[in-house]
CSV table of C-alpha atoms and ligand atoms in Angstrom, one decimal:
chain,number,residue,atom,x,y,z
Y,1,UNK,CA,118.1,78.5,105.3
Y,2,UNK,CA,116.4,81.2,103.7
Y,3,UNK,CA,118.0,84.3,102.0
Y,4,UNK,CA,118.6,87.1,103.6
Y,5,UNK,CA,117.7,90.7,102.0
Y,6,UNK,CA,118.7,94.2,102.5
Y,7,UNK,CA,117.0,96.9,100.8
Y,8,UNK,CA,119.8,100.1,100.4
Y,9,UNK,CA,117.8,103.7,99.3
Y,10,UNK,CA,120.4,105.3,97.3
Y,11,UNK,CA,120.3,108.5,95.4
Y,12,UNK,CA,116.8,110.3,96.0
Y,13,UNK,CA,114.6,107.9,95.5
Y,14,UNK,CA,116.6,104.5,94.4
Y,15,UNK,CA,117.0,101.1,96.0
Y,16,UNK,CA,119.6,98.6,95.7
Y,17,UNK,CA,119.0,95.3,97.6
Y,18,UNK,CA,121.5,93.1,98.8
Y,19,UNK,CA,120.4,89.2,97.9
Y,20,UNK,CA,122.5,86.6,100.4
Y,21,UNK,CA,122.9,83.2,100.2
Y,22,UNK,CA,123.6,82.0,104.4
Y,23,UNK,CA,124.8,78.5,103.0
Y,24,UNK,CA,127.3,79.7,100.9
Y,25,UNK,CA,127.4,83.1,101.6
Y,26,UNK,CA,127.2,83.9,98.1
Y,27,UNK,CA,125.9,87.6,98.3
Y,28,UNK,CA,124.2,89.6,95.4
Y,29,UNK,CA,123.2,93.3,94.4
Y,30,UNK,CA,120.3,94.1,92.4
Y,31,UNK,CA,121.5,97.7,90.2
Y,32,UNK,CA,123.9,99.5,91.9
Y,33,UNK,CA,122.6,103.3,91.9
Y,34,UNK,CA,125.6,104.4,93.8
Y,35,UNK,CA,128.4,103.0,95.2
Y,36,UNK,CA,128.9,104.3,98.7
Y,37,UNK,CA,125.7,103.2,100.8
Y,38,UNK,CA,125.9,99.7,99.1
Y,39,UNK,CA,129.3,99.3,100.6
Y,40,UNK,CA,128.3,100.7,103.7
Y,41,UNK,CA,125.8,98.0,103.8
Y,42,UNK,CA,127.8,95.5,103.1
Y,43,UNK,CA,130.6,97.0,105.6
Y,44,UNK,CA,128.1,97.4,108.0
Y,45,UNK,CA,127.3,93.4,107.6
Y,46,UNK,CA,130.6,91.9,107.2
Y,47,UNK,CA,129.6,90.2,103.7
Y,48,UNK,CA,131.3,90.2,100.4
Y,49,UNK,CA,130.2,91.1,97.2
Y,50,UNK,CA,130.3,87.8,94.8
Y,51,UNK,CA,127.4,88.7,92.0
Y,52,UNK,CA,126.1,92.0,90.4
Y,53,UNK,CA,122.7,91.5,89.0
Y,54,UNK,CA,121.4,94.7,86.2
Y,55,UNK,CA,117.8,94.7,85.3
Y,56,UNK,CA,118.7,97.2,82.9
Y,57,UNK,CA,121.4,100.0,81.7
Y,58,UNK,CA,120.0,103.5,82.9
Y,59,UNK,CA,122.1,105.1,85.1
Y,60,UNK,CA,120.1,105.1,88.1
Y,61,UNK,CA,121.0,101.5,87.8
Y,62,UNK,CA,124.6,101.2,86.7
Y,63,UNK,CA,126.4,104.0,87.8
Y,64,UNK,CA,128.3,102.0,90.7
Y,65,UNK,CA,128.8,98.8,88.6
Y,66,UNK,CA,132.8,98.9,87.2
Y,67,UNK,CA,133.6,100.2,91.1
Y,68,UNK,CA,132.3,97.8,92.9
Y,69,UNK,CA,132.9,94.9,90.4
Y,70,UNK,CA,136.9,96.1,90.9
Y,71,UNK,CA,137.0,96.5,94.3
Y,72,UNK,CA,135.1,92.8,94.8
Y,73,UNK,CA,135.6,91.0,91.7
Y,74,UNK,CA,132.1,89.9,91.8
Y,75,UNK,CA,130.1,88.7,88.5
Y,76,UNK,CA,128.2,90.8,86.5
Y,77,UNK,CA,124.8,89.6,85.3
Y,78,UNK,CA,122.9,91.7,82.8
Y,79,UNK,CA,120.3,92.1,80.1
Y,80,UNK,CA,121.6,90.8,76.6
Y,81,UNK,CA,119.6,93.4,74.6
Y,82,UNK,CA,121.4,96.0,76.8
Y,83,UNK,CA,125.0,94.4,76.7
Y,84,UNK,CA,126.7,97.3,74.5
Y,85,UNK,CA,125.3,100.2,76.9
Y,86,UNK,CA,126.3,98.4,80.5
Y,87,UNK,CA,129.7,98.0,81.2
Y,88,UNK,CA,131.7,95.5,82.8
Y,89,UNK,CA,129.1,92.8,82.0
Y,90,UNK,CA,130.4,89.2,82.0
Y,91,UNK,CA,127.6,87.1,81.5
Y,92,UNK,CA,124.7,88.9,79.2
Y,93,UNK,CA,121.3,86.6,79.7
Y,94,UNK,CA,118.2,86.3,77.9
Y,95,UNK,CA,114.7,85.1,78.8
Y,96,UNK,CA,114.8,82.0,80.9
Y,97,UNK,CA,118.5,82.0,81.7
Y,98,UNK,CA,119.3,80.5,84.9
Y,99,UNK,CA,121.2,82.8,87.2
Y,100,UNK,CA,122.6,81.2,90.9
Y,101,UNK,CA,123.7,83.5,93.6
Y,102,UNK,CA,125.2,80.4,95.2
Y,103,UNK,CA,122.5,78.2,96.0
Y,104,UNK,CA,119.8,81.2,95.3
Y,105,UNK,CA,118.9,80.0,92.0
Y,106,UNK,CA,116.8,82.4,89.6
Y,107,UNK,CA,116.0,83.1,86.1
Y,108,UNK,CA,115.5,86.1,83.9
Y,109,UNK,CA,112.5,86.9,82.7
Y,110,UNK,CA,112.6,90.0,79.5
Y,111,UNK,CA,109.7,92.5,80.9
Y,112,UNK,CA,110.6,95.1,77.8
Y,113,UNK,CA,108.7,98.8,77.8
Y,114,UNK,CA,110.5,100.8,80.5
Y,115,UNK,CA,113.4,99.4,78.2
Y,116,UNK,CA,113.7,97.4,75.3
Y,117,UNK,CA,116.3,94.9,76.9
Y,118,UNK,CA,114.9,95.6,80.9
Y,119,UNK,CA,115.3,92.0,82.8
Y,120,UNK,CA,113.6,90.8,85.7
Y,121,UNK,CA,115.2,88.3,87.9
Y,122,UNK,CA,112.5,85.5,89.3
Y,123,UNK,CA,113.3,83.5,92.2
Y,124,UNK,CA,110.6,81.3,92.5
Y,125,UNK,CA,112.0,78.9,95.3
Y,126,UNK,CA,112.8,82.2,97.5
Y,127,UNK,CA,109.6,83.6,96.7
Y,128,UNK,CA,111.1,86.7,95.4
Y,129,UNK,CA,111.2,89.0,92.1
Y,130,UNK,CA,113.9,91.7,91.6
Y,131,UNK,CA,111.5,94.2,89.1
Y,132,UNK,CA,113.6,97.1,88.4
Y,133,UNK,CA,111.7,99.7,86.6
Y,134,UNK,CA,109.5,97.6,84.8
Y,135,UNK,CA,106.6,97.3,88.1
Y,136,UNK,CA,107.1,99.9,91.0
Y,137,UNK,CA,104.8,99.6,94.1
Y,138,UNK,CA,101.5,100.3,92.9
Y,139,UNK,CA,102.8,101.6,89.4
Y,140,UNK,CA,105.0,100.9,86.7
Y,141,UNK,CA,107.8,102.3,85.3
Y,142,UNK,CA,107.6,104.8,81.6
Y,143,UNK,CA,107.8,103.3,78.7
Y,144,UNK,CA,110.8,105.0,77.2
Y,145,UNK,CA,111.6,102.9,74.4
Y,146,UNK,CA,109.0,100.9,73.4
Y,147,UNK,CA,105.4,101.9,73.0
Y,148,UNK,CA,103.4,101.4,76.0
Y,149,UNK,CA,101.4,98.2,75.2
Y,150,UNK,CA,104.7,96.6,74.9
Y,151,UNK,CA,104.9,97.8,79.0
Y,152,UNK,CA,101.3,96.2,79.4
Y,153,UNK,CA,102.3,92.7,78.0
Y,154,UNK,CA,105.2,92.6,80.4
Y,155,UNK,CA,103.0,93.4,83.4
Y,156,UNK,CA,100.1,90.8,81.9
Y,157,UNK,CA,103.3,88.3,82.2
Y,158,UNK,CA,104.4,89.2,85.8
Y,159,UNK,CA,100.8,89.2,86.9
Y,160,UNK,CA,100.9,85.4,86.4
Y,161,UNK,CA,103.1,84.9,89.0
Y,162,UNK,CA,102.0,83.3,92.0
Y,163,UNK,CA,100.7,86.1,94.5
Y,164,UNK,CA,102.4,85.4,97.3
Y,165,UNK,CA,106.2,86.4,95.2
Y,166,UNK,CA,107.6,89.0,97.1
Y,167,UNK,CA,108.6,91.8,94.8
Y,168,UNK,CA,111.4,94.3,94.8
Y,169,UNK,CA,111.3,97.5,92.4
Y,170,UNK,CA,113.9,100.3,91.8
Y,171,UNK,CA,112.4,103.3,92.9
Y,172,UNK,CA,110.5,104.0,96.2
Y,173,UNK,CA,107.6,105.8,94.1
Y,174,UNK,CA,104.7,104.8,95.7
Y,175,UNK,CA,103.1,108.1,97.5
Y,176,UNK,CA,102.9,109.4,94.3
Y,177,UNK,CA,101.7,106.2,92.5
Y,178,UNK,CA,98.8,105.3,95.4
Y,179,UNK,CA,97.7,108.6,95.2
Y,180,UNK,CA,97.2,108.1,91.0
Y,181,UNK,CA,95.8,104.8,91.5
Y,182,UNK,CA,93.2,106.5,94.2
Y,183,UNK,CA,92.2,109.2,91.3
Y,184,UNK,CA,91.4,106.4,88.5
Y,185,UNK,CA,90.0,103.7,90.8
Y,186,UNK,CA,88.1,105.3,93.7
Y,187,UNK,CA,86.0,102.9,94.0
Y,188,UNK,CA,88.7,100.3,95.3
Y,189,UNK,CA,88.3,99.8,98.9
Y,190,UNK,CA,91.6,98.1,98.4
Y,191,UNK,CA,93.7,100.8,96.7
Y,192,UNK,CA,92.0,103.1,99.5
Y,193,UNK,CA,93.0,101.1,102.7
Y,194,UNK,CA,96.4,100.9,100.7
Y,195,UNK,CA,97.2,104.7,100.2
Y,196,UNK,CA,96.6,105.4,104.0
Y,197,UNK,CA,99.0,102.4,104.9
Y,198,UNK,CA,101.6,103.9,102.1
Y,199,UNK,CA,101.1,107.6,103.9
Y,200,UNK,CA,101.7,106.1,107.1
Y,201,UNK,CA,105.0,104.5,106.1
Y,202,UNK,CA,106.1,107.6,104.0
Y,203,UNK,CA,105.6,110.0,106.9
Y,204,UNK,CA,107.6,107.5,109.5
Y,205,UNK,CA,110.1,107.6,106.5
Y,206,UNK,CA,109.7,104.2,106.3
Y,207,UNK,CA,109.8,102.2,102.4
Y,208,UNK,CA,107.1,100.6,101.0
Y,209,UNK,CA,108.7,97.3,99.9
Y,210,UNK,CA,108.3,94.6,99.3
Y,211,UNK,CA,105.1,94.7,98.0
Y,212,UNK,CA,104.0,91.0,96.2
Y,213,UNK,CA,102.1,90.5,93.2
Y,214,UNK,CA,99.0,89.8,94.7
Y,215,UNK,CA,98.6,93.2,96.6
Y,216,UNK,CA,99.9,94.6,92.7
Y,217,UNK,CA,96.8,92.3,91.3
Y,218,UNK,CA,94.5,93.8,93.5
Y,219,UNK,CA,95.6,98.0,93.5
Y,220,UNK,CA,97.9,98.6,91.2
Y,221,UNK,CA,96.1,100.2,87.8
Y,222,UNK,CA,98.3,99.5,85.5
Y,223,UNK,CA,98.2,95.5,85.9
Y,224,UNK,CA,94.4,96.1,85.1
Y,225,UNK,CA,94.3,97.4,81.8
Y,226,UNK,CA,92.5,94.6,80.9
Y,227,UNK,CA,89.7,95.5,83.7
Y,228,UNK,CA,86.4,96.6,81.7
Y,229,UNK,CA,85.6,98.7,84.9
Y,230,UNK,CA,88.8,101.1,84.6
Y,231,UNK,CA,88.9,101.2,81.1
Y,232,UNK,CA,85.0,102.4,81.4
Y,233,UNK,CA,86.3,104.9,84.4
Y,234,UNK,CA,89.0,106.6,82.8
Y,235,UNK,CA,86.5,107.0,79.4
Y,236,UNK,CA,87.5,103.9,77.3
Y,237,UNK,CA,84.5,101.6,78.1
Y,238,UNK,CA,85.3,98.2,75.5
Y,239,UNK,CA,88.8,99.5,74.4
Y,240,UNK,CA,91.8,97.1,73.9
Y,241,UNK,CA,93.9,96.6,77.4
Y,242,UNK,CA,96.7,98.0,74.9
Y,243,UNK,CA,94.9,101.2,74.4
Y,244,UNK,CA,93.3,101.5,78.2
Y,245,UNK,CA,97.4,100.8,79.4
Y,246,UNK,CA,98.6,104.1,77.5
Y,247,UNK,CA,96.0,106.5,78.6
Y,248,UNK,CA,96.3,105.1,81.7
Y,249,UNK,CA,100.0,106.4,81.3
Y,250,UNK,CA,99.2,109.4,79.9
Y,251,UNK,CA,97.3,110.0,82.8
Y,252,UNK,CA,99.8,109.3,85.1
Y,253,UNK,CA,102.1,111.3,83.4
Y,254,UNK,CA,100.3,114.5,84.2
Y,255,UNK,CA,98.7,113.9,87.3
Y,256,UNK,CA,99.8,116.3,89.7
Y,257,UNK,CA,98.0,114.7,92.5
I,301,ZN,ZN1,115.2,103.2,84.5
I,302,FE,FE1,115.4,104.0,87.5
């Protein structure tokens, strides 16, 4: 039986997602933003929390962790790198660490640059990535603390992932990001036809995940630092993806579009 999936907007812009396993009803959430709609959710379905998976320790992320760990005595799952700065972690993972949500079985992936610790979790039999901050819908998240190129070789990694991997991010920041990828590559009939689909969802106040790493291939800028076309569009025609990746950030970071 496949997995069943709930995405939970928390917060103002925040998603938790609720990862179930039918069989065993083993039932996971990825970050846990706050605590009230994610029990709501899980209220609202009749399922018990048994695993808390934590891409990495902002906040945003962690705030309803130690809560909802008491109240289910579910497993925490969590970054290594991060281990000191999340609490109520039981089992800190590196890269290639297995992780089973009863039958669900995944592994972490380290995708450092939004964070130095940030994990991904991969699961490839499920068809599904759980990306945190590091890849949003059409964007990526800021490379706080690690310089940006670090960001780009952790999106050159997750772009090798078979397109049709369904991908789940932690923010629902993809007006804003379809509307930066638009203004750097206006060319791309895909990123066009893409924003007016995005538009349409936003004003029915509907999200924009999943989105899967083909439809990121194909519009999302910053998995194409590496594309001689946009490095020559945004003024760095023969520059290092490296270099073309942070003024593409740059760019984002003061587009007011
Ligand atoms: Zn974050
Ligand atoms: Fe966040």
């Amino acid at each position: 039986m496949p997995a069943e999936l709930r995405l939970i907007p928390c917060l103002a812009d925040n998603y938790a997602v609720l990862l179930r396993d039918p069989v065993t009803e083993a039932t996971a959430v990825v970050d846990v933003p706050e605590v009230a709609p994610v029990l709501a959710a899980l209220e609202r379905e009749d399922w018990t929390l048994t695993h808390i998976l934590v891409t990495h320790h902002h906040t945003d992320h962690i705030a309803g962790v130690e809560a909802l760990k008491e109240r289910f005595g579910a497993t925490v799952i969590g970054p290594k790198a991060e281990q000191d700065t999340i609490p109520g972690l039981d089992f800190a993972v590196v890269d290639g660490d297995p992780v089973a949500v009863g039958g669900l079985v995944g592994r972490v992936l380290e995708t450092p640059g939004h964070t130095k610790g940030h994990i991904v979790f991969l699961f490839e039999g499920e068809r599904l990535l759980f990306s945190g901050d590091t890849l949003f819908v059409m964007g990526c998240g800021r490379p706080f603390e690690c310089a940006p190129p670090v960001l780009w070789e952790s999106l050159a990694r997750l772009r090798t992932l078979p397109d049709d991997i369904s991908v789940y991010c932690g923010h629902e920041y993809t007006l804003a990001n379809a509307r930066f990828a638009r203004s750097v590559d206006p060319d791309n009939a895909a990123v066009a036809a893409r924003l007016e689909e995005i538009e349409a969802l936003r004003a029915a106040g509907q999200p924009t995940l999943p989105t899967t790493i083909g439809a990121e291939k194909a519009t999302n800028p910053f998995m194409r630092a590496d594309d001689p076309e946009l490095a020559a569009r945004i003024g760095l025609a023969g520059a290092e993806p490296g270099a073309v990746f942070t003024e593409l950030r740059a760019l984002k970071n003061n587009f007011r579009g």
